[in-house]
XYZ file of C-alpha atoms in Angstrom:
556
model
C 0.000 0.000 0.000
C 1.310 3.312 -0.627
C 2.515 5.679 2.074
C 4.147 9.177 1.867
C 6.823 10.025 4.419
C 8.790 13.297 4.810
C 11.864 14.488 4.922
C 14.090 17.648 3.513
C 14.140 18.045 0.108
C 17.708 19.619 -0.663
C 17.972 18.906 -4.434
C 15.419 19.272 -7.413
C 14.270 16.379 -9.269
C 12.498 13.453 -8.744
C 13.787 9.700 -9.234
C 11.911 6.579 -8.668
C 13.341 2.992 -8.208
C 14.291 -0.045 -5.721
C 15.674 0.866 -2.362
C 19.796 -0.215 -1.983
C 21.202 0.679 1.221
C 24.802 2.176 2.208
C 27.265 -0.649 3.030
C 27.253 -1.665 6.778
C 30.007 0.076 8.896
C 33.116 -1.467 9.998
C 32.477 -3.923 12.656
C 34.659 -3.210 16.208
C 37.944 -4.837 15.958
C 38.653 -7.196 18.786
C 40.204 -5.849 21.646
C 42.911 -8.343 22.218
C 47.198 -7.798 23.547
C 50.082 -7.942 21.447
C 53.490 -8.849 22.530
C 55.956 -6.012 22.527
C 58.319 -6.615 20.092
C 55.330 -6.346 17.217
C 54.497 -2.853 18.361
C 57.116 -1.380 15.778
C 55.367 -3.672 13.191
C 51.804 -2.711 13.930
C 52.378 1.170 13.923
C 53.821 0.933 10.492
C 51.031 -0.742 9.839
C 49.071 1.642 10.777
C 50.971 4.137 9.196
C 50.959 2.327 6.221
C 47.048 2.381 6.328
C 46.414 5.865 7.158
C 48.723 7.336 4.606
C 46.958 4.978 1.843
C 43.159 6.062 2.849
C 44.537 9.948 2.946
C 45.684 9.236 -0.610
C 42.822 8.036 -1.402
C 40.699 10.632 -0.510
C 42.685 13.478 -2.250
C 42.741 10.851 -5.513
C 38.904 10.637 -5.342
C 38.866 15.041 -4.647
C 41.220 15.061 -7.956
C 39.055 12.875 -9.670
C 35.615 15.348 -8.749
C 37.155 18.512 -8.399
C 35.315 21.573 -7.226
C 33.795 21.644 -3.959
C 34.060 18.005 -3.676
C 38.195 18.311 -3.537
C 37.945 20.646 -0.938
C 35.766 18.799 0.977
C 38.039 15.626 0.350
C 41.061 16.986 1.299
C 40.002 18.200 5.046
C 39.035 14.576 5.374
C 42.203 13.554 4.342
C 43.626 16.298 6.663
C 41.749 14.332 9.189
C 43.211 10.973 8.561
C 46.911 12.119 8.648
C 46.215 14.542 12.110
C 49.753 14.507 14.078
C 47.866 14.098 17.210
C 45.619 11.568 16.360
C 49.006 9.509 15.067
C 50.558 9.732 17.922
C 47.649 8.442 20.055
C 47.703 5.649 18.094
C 51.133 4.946 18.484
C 50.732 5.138 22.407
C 48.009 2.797 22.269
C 50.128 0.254 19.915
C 52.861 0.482 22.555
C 51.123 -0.710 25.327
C 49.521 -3.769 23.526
C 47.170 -2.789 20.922
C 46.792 -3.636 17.647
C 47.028 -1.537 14.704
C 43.254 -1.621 14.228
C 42.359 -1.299 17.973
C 44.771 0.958 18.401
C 42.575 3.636 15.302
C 39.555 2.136 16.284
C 39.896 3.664 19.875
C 41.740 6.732 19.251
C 38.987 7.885 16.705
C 36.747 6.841 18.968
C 37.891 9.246 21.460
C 38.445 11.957 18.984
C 35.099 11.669 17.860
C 33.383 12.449 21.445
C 35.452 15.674 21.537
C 33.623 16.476 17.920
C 30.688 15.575 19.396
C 30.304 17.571 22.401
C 32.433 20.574 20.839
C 28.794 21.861 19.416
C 28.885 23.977 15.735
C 30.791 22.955 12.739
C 33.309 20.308 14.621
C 29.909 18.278 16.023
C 29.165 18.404 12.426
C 32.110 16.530 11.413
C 31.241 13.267 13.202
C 30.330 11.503 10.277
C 32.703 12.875 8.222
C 35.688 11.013 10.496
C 33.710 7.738 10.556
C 33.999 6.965 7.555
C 37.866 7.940 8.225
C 37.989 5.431 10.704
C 35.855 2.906 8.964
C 38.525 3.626 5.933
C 41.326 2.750 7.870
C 40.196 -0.394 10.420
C 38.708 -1.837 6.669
C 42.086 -1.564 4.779
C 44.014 -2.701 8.654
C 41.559 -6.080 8.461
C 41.823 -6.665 4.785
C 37.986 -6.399 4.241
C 35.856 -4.173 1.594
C 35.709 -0.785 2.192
C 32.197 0.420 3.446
C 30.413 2.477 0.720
C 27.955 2.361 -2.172
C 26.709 -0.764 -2.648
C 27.378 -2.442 -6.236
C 24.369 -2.664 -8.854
C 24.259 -2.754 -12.608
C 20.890 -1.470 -12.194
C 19.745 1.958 -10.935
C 19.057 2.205 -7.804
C 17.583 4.957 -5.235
C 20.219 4.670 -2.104
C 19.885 4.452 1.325
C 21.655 5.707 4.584
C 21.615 6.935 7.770
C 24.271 9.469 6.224
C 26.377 10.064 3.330
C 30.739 10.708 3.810
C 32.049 13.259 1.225
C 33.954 10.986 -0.054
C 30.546 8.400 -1.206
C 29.107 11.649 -2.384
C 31.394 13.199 -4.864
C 31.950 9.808 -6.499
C 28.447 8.878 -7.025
C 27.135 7.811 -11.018
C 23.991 9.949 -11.454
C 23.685 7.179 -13.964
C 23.205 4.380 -11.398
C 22.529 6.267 -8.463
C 19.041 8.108 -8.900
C 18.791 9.767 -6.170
C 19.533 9.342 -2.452
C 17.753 9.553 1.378
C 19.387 10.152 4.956
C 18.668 9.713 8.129
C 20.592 12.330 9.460
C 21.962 16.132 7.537
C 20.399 19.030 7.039
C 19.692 21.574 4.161
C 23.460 22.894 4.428
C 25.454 19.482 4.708
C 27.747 18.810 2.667
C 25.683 15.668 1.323
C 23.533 18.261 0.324
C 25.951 20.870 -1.223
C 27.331 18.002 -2.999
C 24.154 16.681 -4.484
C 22.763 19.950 -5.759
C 26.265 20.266 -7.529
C 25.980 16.576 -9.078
C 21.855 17.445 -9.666
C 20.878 14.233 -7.721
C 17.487 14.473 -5.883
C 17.921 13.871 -2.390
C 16.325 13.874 0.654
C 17.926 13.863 4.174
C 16.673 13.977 7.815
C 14.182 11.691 7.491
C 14.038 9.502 10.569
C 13.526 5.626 9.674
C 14.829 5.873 6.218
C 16.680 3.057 7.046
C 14.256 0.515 7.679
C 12.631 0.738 4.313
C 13.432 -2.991 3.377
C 15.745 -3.448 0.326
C 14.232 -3.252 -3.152
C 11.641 -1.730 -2.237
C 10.559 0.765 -5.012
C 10.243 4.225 -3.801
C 9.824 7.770 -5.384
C 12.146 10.553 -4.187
C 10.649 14.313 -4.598
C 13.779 16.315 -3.610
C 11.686 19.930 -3.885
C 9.349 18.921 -1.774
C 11.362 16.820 0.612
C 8.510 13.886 -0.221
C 9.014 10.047 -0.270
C 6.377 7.381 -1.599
C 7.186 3.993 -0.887
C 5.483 1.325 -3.238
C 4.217 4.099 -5.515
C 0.989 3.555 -7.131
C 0.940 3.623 -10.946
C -0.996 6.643 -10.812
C 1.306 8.636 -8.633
C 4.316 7.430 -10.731
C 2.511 8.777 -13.485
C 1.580 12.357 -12.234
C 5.144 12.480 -10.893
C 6.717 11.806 -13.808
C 4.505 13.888 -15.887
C 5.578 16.643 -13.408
C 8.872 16.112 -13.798
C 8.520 16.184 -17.772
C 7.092 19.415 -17.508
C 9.604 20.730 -15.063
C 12.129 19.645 -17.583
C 10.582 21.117 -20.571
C 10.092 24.478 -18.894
C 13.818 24.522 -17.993
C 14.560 23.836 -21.611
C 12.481 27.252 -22.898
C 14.230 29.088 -20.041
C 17.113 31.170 -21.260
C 19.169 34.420 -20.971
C 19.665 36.128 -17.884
C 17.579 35.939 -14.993
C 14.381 38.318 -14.552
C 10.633 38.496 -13.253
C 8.064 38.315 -16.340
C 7.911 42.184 -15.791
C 11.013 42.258 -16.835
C 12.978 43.263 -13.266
C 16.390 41.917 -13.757
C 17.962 39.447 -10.696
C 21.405 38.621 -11.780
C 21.892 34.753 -11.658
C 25.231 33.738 -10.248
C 26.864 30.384 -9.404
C 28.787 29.040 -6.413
C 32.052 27.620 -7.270
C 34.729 25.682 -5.801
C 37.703 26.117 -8.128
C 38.241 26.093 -12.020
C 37.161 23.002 -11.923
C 33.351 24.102 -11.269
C 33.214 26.628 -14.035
C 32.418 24.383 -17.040
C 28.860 23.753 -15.387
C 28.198 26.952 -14.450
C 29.126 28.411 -17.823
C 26.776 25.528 -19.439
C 24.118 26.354 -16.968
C 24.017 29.785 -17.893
C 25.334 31.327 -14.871
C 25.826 35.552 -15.173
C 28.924 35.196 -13.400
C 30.000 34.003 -10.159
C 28.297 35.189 -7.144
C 30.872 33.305 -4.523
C 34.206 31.902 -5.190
C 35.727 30.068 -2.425
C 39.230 30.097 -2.474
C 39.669 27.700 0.062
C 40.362 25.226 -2.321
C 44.180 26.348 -2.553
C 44.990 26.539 1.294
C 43.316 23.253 2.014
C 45.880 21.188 -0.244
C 48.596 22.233 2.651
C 47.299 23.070 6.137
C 50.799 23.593 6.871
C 52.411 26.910 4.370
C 50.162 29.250 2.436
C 50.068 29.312 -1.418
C 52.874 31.288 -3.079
C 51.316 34.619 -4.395
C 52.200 32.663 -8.270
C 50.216 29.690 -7.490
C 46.874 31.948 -6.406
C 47.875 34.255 -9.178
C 47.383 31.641 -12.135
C 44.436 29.660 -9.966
C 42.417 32.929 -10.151
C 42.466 33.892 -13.470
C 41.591 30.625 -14.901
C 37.880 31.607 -12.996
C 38.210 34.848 -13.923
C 39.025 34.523 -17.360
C 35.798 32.329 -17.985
C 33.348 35.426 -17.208
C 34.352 38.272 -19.496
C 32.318 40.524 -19.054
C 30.644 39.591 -16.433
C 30.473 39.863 -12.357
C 33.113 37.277 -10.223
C 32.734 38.096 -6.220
C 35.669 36.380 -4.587
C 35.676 35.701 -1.019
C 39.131 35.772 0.409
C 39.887 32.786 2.862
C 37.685 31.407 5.751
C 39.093 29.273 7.501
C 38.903 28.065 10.851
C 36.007 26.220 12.697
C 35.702 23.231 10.093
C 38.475 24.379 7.774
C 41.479 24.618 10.390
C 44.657 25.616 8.929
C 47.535 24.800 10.750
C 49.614 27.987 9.829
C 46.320 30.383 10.518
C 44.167 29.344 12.829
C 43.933 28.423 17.183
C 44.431 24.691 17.445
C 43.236 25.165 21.423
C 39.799 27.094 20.817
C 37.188 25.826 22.976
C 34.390 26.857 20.586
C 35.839 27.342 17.404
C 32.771 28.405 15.433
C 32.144 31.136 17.543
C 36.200 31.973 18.060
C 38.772 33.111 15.430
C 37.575 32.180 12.259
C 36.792 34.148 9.089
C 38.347 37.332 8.824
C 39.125 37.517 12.306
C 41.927 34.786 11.458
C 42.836 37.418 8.721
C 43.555 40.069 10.412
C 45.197 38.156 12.857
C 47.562 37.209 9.836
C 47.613 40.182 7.785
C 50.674 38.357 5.479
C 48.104 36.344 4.609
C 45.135 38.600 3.877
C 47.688 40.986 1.876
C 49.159 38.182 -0.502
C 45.805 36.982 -1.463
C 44.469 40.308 -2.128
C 47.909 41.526 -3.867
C 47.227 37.969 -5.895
C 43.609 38.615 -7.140
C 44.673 42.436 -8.155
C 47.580 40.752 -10.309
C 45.326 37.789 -11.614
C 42.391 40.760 -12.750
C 45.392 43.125 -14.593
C 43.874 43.332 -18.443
C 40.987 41.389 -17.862
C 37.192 43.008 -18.588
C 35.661 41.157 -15.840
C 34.036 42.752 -12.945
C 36.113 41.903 -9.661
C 34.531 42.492 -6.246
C 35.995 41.146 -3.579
C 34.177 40.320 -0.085
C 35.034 39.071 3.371
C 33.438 36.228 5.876
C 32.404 36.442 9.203
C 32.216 40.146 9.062
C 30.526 41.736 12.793
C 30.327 45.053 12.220
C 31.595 48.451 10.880
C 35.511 47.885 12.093
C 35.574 44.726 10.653
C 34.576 46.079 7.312
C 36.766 48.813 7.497
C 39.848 46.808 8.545
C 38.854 44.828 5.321
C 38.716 47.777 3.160
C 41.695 49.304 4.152
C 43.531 46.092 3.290
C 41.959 45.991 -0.217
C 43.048 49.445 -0.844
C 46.956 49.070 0.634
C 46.947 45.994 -1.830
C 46.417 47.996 -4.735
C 42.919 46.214 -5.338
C 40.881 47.943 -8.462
C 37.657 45.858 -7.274
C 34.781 46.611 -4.685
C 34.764 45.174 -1.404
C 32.197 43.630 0.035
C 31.009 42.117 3.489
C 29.102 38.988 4.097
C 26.450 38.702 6.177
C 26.628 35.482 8.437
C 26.394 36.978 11.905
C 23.010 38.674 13.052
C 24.996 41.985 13.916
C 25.927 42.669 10.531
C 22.054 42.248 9.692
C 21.196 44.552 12.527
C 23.876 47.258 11.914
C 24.241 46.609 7.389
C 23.657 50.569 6.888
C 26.455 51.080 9.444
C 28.647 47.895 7.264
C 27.756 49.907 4.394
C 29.628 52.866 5.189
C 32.846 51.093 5.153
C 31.954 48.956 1.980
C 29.899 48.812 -1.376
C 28.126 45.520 -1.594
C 26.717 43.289 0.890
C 26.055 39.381 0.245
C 24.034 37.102 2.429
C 25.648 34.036 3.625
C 22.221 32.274 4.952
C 23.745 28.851 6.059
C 26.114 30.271 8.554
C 23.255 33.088 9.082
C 20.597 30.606 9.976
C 22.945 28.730 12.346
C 23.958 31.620 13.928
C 20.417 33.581 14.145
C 19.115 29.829 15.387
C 22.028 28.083 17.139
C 21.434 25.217 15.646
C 24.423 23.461 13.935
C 23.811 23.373 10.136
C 25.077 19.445 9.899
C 23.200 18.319 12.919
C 19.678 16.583 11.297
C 18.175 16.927 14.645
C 17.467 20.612 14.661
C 16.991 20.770 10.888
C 13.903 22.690 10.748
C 15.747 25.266 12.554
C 18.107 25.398 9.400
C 15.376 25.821 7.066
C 15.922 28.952 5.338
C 12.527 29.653 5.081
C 12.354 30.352 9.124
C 10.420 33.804 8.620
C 13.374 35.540 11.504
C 15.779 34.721 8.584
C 13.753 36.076 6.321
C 13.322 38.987 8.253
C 17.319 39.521 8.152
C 17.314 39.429 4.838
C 14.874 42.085 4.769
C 16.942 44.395 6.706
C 20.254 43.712 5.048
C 18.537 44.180 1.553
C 16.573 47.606 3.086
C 19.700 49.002 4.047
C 21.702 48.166 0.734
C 18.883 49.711 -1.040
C 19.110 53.019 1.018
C 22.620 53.514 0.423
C 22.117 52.474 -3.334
C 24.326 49.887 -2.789
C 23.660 45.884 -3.728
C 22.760 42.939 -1.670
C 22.961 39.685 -2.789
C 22.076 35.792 -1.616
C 24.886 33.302 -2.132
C 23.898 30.687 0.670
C 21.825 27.538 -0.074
C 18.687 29.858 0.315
C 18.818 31.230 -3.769
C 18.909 27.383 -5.035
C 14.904 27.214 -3.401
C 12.686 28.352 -6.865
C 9.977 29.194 -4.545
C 12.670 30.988 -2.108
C 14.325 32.869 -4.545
C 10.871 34.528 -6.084
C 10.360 35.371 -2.309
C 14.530 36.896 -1.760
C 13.314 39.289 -4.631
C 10.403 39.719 -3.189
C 12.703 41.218 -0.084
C 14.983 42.963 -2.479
C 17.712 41.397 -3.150
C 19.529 41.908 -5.889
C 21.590 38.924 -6.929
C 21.437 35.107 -6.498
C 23.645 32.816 -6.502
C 23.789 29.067 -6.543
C 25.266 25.278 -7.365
C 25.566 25.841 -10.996
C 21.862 22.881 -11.619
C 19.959 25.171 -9.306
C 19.823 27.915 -12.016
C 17.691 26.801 -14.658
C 15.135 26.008 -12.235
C 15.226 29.602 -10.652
C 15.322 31.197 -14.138
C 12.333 29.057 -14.927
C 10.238 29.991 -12.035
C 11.440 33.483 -11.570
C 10.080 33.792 -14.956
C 6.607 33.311 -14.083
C 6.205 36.083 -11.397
C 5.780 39.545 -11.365
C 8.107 41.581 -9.198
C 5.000 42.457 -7.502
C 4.137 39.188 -7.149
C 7.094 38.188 -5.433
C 6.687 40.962 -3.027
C 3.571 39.981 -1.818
C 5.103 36.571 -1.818
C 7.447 38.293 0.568
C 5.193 40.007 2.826
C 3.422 36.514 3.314
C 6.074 34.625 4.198
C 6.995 37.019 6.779
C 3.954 37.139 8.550
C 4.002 33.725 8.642
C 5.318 31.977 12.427
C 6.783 28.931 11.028
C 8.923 28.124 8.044
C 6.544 25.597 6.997
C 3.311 28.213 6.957
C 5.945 30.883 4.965
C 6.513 28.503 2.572
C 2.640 27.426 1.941
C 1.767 30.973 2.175
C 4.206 32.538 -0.423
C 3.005 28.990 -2.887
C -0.305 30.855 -2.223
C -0.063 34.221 -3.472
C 1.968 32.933 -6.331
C -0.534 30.350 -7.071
C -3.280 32.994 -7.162
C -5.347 30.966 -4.423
């Protein structure tokens, strides 16, 4: 009999087929004592171990590229952690064996993730499948992971590693549920850039009984098991018309009234331009450089190598608008050379552009490298920072921009609730302001954005986040300045009508979001979306904002 369970949609599209669930974990080594003299064998063992999982994480980031490498290589980072290597080795000197000895030391390193709260809490599963990596190569038995199928398949699990993710076939994997994540995972990031429909945080998903044929609705977050023919039917009819509307969509992105909303994408690297360039994209609306300082935690890129890495993105948009922001590191992107390895609460310590101007080396050769990689070029450089508080931040920020001899604008995000509060004051100091609403939601909530128990908290359409972006946008617009959306927020259709609505002036997404927003931004009025707005706002829950703005721009 068909039933219809519910989770978070975090990726368009819908895919129907037979359940296949993740591989099983690792199973718990056995605890037993080894003689002393084969300690010195059994930490090169697992040394041996570690280093091949690490290079096999930064083979499979090599082999996605993007956001996935980034993402990768942190886990590698992870593997290879001095201190976690030399807890092993303790443990292997007084009797352990290789496997027991990572089993247990990961064990304990994970209940420091777990009870540090933020971004590290959100890293849990991220470091078991590190572990499970390394006991599995230590006991000679299949790594855990997607299961095999010559057939497609809709998968399974109670959460997805980075490293599953960026390597899935979107031509045998249809689409994908989770227990656990949230909107802003990096499962999700990760399957909005592949254009897999997914769903996560949806408690019980794994008890739906293999080959079971379900249909995954990853914009509405929906999940029919045993489909009837009907609803396979009016799903898939739904899904050809999606697709044929996306097909008529072109050009750049406006309301039917003809108000224009600049459509940017999110990218990783020069690796993520090709699909963002195929998809349309008016430019790049965030470019995370973090991609360069992630491949050695330990030195910072030579000025040359961040030189030649930036023009290959910038060169791609002539013409048109790149917004760079300069490094963010710290919290789950530590960086050995930059950021507090003793920080109690490193989320809400010296991360961002605090660990910036904290380095200022740093901050100027990445700034001196973007105005070098932009000489001669016609594209339209603006250059923003993370984590920015208030109005000394951005002027600190500013003032670096202009010592480095950078012919750009400079920008703040807005990730913190002060900079909402205060943006006309930000705006003195700088000319554009863009809206980070993943870390703005988990600050404005406290709810960590990987944790799938406080999900709904992460939902950007909470109408107190909404009300943010109001004020950011209202402020841009009275110092005739712009304000744009580059968190997960713009890749919502529905959400983005309603972020015009507000008044922003930009969006920016995974490069597979944007023919869906150009499609369904082409259907409203800019009035429309306005009272879409006003609706949402007045709404008390994210789920009556979201029914109500469907509402107004249904005509009901």
């Amino acid at each position: 009999m068909e039933t219809t369970l519910r989770g978070v949609g975090v990726s368009h599209g819908v895919a129907i087929g037979e359940v296949r669930h993740m591989g099983t974990a690792v199973l718990e080594p056995p605890a037993k004592q080894i003689p002393p003299e084969d300690a010195a064998r059994e930490q090169a063992r697992a040394r041996k171990a570690v280093e091949d999982v690490a290079a096999d994480l930064i083979a499979r980031g090599n082999l996605a590229g993007g956001e996935a490498q980034a993402v990768l290589e942190a886990q590698a980072m992870m593997a290879q952690d001095p201190e976690l290597t030399a807890d092993v080795n303790r443990r292997i000197a007084v009797g352990s064996t290789a496997e027991r000895a990572v089993y247990d030391a990961l064990a304990a390193y994970r209940a420091l993730l777990a009870g540090a709260g933020e971004y590290l809490a959100g890293r849990v599963a991220d470091l078991d499948d590190v572990r499970n990596r390394i006991v599995a190569r230590l006991l000679g038995v299949p790594m855990p992971g997607v299961p095999d199928s010559d057939e497609p398949y809709v998968l399974i699990a109670r959460d997805l590693a980075p490293a599953d993710t960026a390597l899935l076939d979107p031509t045998l994997v249809l689409g994908f549920v989770t227990e656990e994540g949230g909107p802003t995972s990096h499962s999700a990031i990760l399957a909005r850039a592949l254009g897999v429909p997914a769903v996560v945080a949806l408690p019980g998903a794994g008890e739906l009984a293999e080959g079971t044929v379900i249909a995954v609705d990853g914009s509405t977050g929906e999940i029919f098991v045993e489909p009837s023919a009907e609803k396979k039917a009016e799903l898939e009819a739904a899904a050809a018309r999606r697709k044929a509307a996306l097909s008529a969509s072109t050009g750049p992105g406006a309301t039917s009234d003809g108000h224009k909303v600049p459509l940017l994408a999110n990218v990783g690297g020069p690796a993520d331009v090709p699909a963002a360039v195929e998809a349309g994209a008016e430019g790049v609306g965030l470019f995370r450089t973090e991609f360069l300082f992630l491949d050695d935690s330990k030195t910072a890129p030579s000025e040359e190598k961040q030189v030649e890495a930036y023009r290959q993105v910038l060169e791609a948009f002539p013409e048109g608008r790149v917004v760079v922001r300069v490094l963010d590191a710290g919290a789950d992107k530590p960086l050995d050379f930059l950021t507090p390895a003793d920080e109690p609460n490193p989320a809400l310590g010296v991360r961002g552009l605090r660990s910036l101007l904290d380095h200022p080396d740093v901050l100027r050769t990445q700034l001196t490298a973007l105005a070098k990689a932009s000489e001669g070029l016609p594209v339209y450089l603006e250059v923003m920072a993370p984590m920015v508080a208030d109005r000394t931040d951005a002027k600190a920020f500013a003032d670096a921009c202009r010592a480095a001899g950078l012919r750009a604008k400079f920008g703040a995000m807005v990730e913190i609730p002060s900079a909402a509060l205060r943006a006309r004051s930000i705006l003195q100091e700088v000319e554009f302001l863009s809206l980070g609403t993943n870390d703005l939601a988990q600050y404005t909530f406290a709810a960590d954005r990987q944790v799938g128990a406080v999900s709904r908290l992460q939902d950007p359409w909470q109408p107190a986040l909404l009300d943010l972006v109001a004020l950011s946008a209202e402020a841009a617009k009275a110092e005739g300045k712009s304000c744009g959306v580059c968190g997960e927020a713009a890749s919502d259709p529905l959400l983005a009508c309603v972020l015009t609505g507000l008044g922003v002036t930009s969006l920016s997404m995974g490069a597979a979001s944007i023919p869906y927003v150009r499609s369904t931004l082409a259907k409203y009025t800019l009035a429309q979306c306005e009272r879409a707005a006003s609706a949402a706002r007045a709404a008390d829950t994210a789920d009556e904002a979201r029914t109500a703005a469907q509402a107004v721009l249904s005509g009901e």
